[in-house]
Short mmCIF file of C-alpha atoms in Angstrom, two decimals:
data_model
loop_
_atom_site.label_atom_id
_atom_site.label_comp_id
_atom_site.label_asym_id
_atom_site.label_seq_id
_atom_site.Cartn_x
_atom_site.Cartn_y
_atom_site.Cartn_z
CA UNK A 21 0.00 0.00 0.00
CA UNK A 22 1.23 3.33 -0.75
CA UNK A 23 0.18 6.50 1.38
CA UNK A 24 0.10 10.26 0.25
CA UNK A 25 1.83 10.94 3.62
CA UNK A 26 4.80 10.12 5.43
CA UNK A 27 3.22 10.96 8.65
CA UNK A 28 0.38 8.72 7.77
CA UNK A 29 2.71 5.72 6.92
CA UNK A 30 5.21 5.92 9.94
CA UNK A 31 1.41 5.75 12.02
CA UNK A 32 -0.07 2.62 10.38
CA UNK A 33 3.51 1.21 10.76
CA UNK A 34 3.25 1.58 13.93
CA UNK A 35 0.13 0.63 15.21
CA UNK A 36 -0.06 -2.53 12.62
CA UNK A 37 2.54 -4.35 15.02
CA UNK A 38 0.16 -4.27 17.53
CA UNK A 39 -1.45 -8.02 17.33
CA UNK A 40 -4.14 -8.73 15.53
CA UNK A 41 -4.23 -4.92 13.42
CA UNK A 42 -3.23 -5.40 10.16
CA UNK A 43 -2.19 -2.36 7.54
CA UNK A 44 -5.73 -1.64 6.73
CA UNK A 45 -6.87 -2.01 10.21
CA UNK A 46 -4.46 0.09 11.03
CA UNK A 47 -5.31 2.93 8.31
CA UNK A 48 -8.81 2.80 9.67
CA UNK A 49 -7.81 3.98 12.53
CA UNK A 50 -5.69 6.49 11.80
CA UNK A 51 -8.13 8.29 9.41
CA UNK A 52 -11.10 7.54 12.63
CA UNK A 53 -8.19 10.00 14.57
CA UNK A 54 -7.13 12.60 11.95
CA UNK A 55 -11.87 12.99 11.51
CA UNK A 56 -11.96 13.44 15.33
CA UNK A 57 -10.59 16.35 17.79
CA UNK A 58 -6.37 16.39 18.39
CA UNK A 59 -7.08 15.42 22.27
CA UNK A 60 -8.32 12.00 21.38
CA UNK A 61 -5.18 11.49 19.79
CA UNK A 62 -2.89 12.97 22.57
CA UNK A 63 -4.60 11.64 25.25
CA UNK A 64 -4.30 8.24 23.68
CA UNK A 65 -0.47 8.93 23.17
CA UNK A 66 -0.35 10.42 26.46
CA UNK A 67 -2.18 7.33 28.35
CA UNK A 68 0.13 5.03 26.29
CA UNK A 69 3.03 6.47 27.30
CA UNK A 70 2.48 7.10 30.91
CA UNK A 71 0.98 3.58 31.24
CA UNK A 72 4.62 1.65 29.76
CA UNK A 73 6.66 4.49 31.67
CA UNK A 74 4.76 4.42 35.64
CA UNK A 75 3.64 0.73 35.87
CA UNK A 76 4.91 -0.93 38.42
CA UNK A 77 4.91 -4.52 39.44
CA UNK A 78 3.62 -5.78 42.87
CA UNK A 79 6.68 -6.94 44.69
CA UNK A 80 4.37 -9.62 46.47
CA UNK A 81 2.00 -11.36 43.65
CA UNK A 82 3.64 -9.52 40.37
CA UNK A 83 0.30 -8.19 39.23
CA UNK A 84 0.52 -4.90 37.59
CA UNK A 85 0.07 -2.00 40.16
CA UNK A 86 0.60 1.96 40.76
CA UNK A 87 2.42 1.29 44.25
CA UNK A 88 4.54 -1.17 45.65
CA UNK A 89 2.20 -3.72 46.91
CA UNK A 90 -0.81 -4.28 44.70
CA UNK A 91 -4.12 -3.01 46.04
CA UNK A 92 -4.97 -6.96 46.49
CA UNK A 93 -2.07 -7.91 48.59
CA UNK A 94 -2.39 -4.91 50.61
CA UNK A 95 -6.20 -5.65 51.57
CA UNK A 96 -6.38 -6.97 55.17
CA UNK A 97 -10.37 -8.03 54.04
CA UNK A 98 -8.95 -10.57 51.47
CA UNK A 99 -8.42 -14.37 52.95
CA UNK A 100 -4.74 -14.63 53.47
CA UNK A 101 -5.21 -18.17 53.54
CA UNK A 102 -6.07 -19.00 50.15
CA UNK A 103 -3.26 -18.35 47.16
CA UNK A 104 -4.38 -18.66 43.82
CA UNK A 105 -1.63 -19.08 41.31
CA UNK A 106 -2.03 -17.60 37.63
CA UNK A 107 0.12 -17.84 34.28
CA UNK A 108 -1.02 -14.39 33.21
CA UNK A 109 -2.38 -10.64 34.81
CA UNK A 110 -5.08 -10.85 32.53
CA UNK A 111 -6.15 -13.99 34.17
CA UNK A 112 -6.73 -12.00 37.73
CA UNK A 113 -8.33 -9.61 36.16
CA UNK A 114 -10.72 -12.67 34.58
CA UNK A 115 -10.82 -14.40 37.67
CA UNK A 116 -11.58 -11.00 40.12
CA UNK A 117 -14.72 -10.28 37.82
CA UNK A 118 -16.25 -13.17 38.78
CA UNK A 119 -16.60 -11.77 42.34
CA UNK A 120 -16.02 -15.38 43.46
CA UNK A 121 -12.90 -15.36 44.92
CA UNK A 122 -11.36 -13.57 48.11
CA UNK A 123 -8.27 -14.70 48.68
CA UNK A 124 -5.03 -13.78 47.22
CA UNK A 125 -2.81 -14.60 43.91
CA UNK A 126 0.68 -14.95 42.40
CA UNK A 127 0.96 -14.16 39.21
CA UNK A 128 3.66 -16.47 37.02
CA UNK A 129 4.34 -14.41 34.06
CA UNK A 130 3.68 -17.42 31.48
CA UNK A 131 4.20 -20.95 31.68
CA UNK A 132 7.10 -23.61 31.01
CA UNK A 133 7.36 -23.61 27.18
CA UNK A 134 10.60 -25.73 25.93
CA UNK A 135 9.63 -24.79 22.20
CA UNK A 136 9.33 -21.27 23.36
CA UNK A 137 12.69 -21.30 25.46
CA UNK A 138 10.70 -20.52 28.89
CA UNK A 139 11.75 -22.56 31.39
CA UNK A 140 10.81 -22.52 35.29
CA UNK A 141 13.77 -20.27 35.57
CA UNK A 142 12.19 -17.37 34.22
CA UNK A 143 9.12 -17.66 35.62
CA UNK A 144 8.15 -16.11 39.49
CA UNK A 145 8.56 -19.77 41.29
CA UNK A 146 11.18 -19.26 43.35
CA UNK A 147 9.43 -15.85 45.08
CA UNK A 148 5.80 -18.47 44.83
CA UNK A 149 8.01 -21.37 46.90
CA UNK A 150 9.93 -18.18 49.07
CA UNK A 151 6.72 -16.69 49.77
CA UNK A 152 4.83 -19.59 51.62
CA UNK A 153 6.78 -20.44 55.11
CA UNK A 154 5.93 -18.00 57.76
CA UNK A 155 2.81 -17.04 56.33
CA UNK A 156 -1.00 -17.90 56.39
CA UNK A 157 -1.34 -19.60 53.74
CA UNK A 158 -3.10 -23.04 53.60
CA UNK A 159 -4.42 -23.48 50.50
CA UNK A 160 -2.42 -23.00 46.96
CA UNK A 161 -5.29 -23.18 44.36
CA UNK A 162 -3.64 -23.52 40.08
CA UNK A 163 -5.67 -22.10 38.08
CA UNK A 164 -3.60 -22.33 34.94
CA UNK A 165 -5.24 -23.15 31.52
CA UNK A 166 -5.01 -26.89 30.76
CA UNK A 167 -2.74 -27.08 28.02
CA UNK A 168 0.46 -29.28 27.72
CA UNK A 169 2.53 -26.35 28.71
CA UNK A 170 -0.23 -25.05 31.47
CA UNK A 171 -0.16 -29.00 32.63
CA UNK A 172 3.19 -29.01 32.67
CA UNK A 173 3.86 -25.87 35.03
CA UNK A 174 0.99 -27.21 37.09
CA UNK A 175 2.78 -30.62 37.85
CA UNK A 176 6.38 -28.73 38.38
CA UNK A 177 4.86 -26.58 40.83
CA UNK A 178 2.81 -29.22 42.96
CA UNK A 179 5.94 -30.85 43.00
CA UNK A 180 8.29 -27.99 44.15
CA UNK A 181 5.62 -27.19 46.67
CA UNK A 182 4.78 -31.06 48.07
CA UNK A 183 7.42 -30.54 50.78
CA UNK A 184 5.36 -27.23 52.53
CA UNK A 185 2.75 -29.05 53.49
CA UNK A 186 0.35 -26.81 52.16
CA UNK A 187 -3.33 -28.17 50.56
CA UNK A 188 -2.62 -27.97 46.62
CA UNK A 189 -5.70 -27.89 44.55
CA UNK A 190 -6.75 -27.20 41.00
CA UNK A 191 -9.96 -25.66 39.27
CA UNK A 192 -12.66 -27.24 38.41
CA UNK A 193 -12.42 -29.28 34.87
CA UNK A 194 -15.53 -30.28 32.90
CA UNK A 195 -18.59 -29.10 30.95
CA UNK A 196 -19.09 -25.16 30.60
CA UNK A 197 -21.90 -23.51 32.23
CA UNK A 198 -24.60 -23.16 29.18
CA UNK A 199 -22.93 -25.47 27.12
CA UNK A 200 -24.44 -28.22 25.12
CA UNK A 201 -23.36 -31.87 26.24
CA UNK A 202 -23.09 -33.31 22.32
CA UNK A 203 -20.69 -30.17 21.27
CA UNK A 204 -18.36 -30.32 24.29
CA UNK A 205 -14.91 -33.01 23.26
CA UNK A 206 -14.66 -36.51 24.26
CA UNK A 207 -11.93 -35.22 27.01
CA UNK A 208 -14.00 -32.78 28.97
CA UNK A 209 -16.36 -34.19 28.57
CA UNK A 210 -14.83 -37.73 29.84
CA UNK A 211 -12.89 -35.53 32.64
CA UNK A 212 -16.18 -34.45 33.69
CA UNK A 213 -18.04 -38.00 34.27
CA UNK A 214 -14.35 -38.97 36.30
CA UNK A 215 -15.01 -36.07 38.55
CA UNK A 216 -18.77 -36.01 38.95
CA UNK A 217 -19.93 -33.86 42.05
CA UNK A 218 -22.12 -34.81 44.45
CA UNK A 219 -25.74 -33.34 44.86
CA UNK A 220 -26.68 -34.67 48.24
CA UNK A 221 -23.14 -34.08 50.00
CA UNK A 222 -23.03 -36.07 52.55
CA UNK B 3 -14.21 -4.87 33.95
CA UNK B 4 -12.33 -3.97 37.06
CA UNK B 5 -8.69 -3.13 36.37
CA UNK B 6 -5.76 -3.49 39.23
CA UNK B 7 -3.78 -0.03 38.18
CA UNK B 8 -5.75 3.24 36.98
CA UNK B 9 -2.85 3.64 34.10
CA UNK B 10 -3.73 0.29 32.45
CA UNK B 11 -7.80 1.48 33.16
CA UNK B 12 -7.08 4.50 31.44
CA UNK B 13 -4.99 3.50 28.33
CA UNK B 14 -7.54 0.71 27.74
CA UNK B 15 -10.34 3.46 27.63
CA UNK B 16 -8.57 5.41 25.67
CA UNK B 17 -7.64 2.68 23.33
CA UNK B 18 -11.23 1.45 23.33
CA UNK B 19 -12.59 4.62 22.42
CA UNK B 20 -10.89 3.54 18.90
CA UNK B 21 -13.61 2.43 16.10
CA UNK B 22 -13.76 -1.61 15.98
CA UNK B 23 -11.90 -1.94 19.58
CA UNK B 24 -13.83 -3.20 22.35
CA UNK B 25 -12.28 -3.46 25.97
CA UNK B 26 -11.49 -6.94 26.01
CA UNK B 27 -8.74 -6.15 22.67
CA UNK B 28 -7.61 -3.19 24.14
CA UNK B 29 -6.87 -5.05 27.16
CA UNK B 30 -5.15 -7.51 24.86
CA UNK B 31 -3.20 -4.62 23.33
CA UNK B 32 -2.08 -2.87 26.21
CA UNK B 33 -0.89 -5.90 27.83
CA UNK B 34 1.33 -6.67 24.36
CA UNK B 35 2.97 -2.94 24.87
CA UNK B 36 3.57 -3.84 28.03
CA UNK B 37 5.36 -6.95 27.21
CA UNK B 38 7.39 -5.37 24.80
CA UNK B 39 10.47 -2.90 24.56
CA UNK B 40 9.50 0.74 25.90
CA UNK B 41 10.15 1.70 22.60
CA UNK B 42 7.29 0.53 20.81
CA UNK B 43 5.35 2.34 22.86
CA UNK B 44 7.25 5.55 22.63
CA UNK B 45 7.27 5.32 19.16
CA UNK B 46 3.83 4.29 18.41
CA UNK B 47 2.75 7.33 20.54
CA UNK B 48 5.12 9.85 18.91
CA UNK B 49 3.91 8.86 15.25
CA UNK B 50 0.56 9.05 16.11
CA UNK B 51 0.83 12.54 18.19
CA UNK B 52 3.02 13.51 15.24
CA UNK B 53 0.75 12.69 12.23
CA UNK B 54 -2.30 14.66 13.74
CA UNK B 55 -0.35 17.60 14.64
CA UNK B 56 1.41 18.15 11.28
CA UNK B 57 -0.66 16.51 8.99
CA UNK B 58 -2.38 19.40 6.41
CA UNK B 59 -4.46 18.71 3.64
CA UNK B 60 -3.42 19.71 -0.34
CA UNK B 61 -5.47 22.73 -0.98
CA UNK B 62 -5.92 21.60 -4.24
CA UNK B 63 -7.65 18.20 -4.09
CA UNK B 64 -7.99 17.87 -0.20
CA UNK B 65 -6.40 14.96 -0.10
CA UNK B 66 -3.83 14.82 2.88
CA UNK B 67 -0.29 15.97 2.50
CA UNK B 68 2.82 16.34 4.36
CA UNK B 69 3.09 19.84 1.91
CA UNK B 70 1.00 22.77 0.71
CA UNK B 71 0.03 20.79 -2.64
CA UNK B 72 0.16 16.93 -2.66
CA UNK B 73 2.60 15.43 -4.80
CA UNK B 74 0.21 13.67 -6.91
CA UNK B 75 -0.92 17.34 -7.76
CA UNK B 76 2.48 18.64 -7.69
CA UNK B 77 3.15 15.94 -10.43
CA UNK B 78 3.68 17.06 -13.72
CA UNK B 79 3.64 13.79 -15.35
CA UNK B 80 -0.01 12.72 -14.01
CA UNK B 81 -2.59 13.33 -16.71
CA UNK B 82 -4.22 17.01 -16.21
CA UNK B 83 -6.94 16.47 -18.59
CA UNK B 84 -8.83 14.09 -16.22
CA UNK B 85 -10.07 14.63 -12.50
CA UNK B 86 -11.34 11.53 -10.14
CA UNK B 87 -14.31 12.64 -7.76
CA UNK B 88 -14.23 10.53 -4.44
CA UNK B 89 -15.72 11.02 -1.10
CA UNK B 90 -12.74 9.86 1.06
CA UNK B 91 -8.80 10.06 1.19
CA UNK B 92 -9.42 6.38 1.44
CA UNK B 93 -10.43 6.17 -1.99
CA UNK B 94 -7.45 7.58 -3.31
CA UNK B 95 -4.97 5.26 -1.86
CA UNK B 96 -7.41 2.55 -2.62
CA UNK B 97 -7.58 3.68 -6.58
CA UNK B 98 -3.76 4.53 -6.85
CA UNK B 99 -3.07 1.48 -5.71
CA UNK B 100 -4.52 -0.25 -8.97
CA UNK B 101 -1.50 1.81 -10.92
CA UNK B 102 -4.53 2.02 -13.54
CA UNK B 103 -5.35 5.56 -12.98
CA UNK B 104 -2.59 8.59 -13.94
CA UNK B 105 -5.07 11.67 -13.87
CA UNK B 106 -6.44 14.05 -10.64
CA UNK B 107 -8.01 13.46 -7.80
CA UNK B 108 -10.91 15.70 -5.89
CA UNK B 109 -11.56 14.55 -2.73
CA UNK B 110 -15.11 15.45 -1.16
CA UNK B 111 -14.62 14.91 2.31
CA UNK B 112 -17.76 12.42 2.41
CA UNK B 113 -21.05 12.32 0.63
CA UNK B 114 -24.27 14.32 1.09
CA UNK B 115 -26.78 12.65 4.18
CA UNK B 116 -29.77 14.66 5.25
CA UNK B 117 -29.92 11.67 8.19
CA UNK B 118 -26.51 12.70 9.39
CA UNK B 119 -27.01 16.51 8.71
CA UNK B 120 -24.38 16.14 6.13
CA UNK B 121 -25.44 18.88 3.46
CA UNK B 122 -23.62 19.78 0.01
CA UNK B 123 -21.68 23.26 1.91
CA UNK B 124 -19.83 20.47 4.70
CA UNK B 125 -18.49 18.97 1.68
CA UNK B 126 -15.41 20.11 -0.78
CA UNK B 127 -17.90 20.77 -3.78
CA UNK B 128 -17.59 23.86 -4.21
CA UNK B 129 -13.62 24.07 -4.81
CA UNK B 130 -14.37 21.43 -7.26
CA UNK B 131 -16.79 23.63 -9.36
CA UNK B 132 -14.11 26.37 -8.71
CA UNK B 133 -11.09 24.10 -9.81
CA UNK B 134 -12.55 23.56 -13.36
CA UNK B 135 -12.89 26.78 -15.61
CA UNK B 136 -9.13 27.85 -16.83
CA UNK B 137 -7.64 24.53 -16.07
CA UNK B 138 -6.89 21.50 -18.36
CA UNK B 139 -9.54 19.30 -17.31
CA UNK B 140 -11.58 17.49 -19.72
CA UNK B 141 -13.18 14.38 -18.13
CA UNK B 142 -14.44 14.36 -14.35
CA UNK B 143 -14.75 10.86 -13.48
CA UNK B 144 -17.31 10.27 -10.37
CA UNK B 145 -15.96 7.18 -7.80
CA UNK B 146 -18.32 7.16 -5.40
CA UNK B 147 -20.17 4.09 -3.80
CA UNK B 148 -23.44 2.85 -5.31
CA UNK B 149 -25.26 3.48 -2.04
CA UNK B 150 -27.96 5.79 -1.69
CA UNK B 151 -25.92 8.65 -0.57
CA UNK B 152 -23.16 8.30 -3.08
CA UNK B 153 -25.57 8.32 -5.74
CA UNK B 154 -27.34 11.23 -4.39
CA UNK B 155 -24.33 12.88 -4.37
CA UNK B 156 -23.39 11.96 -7.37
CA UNK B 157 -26.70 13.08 -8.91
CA UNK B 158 -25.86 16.71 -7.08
CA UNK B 159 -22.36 16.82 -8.39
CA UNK B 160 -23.83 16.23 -11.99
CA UNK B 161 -26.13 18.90 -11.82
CA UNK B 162 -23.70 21.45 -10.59
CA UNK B 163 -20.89 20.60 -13.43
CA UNK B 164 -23.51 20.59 -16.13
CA UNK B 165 -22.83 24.07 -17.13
CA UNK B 166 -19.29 23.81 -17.59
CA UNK B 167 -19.29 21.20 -20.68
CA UNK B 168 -16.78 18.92 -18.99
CA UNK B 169 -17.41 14.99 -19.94
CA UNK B 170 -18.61 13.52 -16.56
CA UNK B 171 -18.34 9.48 -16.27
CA UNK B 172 -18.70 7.04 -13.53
CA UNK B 173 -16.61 3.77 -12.66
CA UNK B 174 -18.33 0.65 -14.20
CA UNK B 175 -21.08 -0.99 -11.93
CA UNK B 176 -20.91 -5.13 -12.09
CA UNK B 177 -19.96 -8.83 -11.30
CA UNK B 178 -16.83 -8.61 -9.84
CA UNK B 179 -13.69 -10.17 -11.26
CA UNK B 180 -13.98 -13.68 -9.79
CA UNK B 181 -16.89 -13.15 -8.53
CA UNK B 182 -20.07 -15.63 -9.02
CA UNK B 183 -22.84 -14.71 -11.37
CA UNK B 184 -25.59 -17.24 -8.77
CA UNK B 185 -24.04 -15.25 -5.91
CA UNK B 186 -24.84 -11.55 -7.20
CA UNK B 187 -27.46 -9.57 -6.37
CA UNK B 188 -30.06 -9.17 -8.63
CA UNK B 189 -29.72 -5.37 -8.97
CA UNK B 190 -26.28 -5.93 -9.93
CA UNK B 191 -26.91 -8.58 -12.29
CA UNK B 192 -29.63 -6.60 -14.06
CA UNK B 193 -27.09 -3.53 -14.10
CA UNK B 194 -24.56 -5.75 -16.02
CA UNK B 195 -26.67 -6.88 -18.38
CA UNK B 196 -27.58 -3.57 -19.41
CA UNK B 197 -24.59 -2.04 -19.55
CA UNK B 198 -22.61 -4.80 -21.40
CA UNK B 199 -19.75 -4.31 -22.97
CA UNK B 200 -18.65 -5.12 -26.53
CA UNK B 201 -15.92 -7.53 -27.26
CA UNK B 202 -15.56 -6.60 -31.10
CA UNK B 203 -15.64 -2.77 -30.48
CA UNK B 204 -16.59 -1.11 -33.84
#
């Protein structure tokens, strides 16, 4: 594609590495900002930059946070007995909307990917192993997705963290709420038979 | 969607406030800058701060510069007997990029829509009528979408440029190239038909 402008080039080159925004995407966009007034565009620039230049990990969990400690760590009303270990921040952020959850999280920054080069190394499981003695917790819940690489991390972690003597437990596998039985795969929906729950718990 | 720093909450807003972005992709966005070198983000910020701060528009054709006059006017090589009509700077890379048009362009700045309060005045039509007597031109060639608007417009451009005895055309309405005659539209179809064009031209 070739562009009347320079200005309007070195733009679409820029935002079309984003993921998912190709070239024309991309040129969309940048003719939706030249229509509307200059402050969209420099607060959008301006929220941008601040956001990549100020964030700040939590020293704790390594969410993303404005201060130090993450406004979740630093809540004395969240159940300091319950950890809930995550691959990704966005996966906090999925898991705190469901309002079901009070307790606190660790956040891994990915998973153990050979083909990727990620090993356990350069993920946060030495601070996750570091972080339990001396305090409350009693549970450490995974909730990583159940891939080969999420499976993977899963079982290196439960075994790192058998010797703590802390309850290790994993979310709930089987059929999604609303979905229909014949569509879901022969593995969930195997998985799900395995670990039938109970009505009448007894 | 509650967010655990106010900087990511308000770059996705901002980013969301984009045309085709929802929260859930800016999310996804914002968490890619923040994966990546600072420098994307710098950069992507600076060439989109940049673009709508020194972007002008060729006070010939309105289509957008980085000069006074665009350099396809500014070209002395491009055909000055012919002048392309078309609503949107989009149009123009669109149609250069076909390398089968070497003539003018005119761009309107959108098309007449009583709906939208769009009237003739908001839109570049009179510098076209004004561009005409004195110069070269000899054909004005009318690329504007087959919707209701476009042909409105169209129809109001017509009217306006009878006077001056310039040849007005419009771009060919039909099948596509590799398109499927069972899977056109009827009005299409019929359109073809009509208009057919000769292979032994006399």
């Amino acid at each position: 594609m070739n562009f009347p402008s320079k200005l309007i080039e070195s733009a679409v080159d820029e935002l079309a590495k984003l993921p998912g925004i190709g070239r024309k995407t991309a040129l969309r966009l940048v003719l939706h900002l030249l229509k509307s007034e200059t402050e969209e565009t420099t607060d959008l620039a301006d929220a941008l930059t601040k956001m990549r230049n100020d964030i700040t990990y939590c020293e704790q969990c390594h969410n993303i946070s404005d201060t130090e400690v993450c406004s979740i760590c630093a809540n004395p009303l969240r159940d300091q007995t319950s950890l809930c270990v995550v691959s990704d921040i966005r996966d906090v952020i999925a898991i705190e909307n469901t309002a079901q959850y009070k307790g606190l999280y660790h956040v891994l920054g990915g998973v153990i990917s050979p083909i990727e080069g990620i090993g356990p190394s350069d993920l946060n499981i030495t601070s996750l192993i570091e972080r339990i003695p001396g305090s409350e917790v009693k549970e450490i819940i995974l909730a990583i997705s159940p891939t080969m690489e999420g499976d993977t991390t899963s079982f290196y972690i439960t075994r790192k963290l058998r010797e703590l003597g802390v309850k290790i437990t994993t979310i709930a596998r089987g059929v999604p709420v609303g979905g229909e039985l014949e569509y879901t795969d022969e593995i969930t929906l195997g998985r799900s038979i395995v670990e039938r729950t109970s009505y009448n718990k007894v």
